[in-house]
Short mmCIF file of C-alpha atoms in Angstrom, two decimals:
data_model
loop_
_atom_site.label_atom_id
_atom_site.label_comp_id
_atom_site.label_asym_id
_atom_site.label_seq_id
_atom_site.Cartn_x
_atom_site.Cartn_y
_atom_site.Cartn_z
CA MET A 20 -9.97 11.52 -3.04
CA ALA A 21 -9.11 7.76 -1.18
CA THR A 22 -10.17 5.98 -4.45
CA GLN A 23 -7.66 8.10 -6.61
CA TYR A 24 -5.05 7.26 -4.26
CA TYR A 25 -6.09 3.13 -4.28
CA ARG A 26 -5.57 3.72 -8.37
CA LYS A 27 -2.79 5.27 -8.20
CA LEU A 28 -1.13 2.38 -6.09
CA ALA A 29 -2.36 -0.19 -8.66
CA ALA A 30 -0.57 1.44 -11.32
CA ALA A 31 2.56 1.75 -10.07
CA GLY A 32 2.56 -2.14 -9.44
CA PHE A 33 1.46 -2.12 -5.72
CA THR A 34 -1.16 -5.33 -5.26
CA VAL A 35 -3.83 -5.13 -2.70
CA ASN A 36 -3.31 -7.78 0.61
CA PRO A 37 -6.10 -10.18 -0.38
CA ASN A 38 -6.48 -10.64 3.38
CA ALA A 39 -6.75 -6.87 4.51
CA GLU A 40 -8.94 -4.16 2.85
CA GLY A 41 -6.70 -1.03 2.22
CA ILE A 42 -3.37 -2.97 2.39
CA TYR A 43 -1.38 -2.78 -0.95
CA LYS A 44 2.49 -4.23 -0.92
CA LYS A 45 5.07 -4.50 -3.73
CA THR A 46 8.58 -5.82 -3.09
CA VAL A 47 11.50 -3.62 -4.81
CA ASN A 48 15.25 -4.68 -4.56
CA ASP A 49 14.78 -7.00 -1.91
CA TYR A 50 12.63 -4.68 0.38
CA GLU A 51 9.22 -4.81 1.16
CA LEU A 52 6.97 -1.71 0.45
CA ILE A 53 3.50 -1.42 2.47
CA PHE A 54 1.02 1.24 1.89
CA THR A 55 -2.09 1.31 4.61
CA GLY A 56 -5.03 3.51 4.16
CA SER A 57 -8.52 3.70 5.67
CA HIS A 58 -10.96 6.85 5.38
CA ALA A 59 -13.67 7.26 7.61
CA ALA A 60 -16.22 10.45 8.48
CA GLY A 61 -15.12 12.01 5.31
CA ASN A 62 -11.11 11.71 6.25
CA PHE A 63 -8.29 9.72 4.68
CA GLY A 64 -5.41 8.75 6.85
CA MET A 65 -2.17 7.01 5.07
CA VAL A 66 0.55 4.56 6.36
CA PHE A 67 3.97 4.21 4.34
CA SER A 68 6.42 1.41 5.18
CA CYS A 69 9.55 -0.42 4.06
CA ARG A 70 11.12 -3.60 5.62
CA PRO A 71 13.60 -6.44 4.18
CA THR A 72 12.26 -9.41 2.75
CA ASP A 73 12.96 -12.79 4.21
CA LYS A 74 15.76 -14.60 2.74
#
């Protein structure tokens, strides 16, 4: 199930953070959208956050 979410994020233009597994980022209209996903013992957790970019 987690792999399906990661594929959808990649298809939506999110890029994986090269320094951390399970963190995807995308910038839209001066905001950085961040998705963090993790899976262990058959459970999948995810967090979305949004913050202004530094300009």
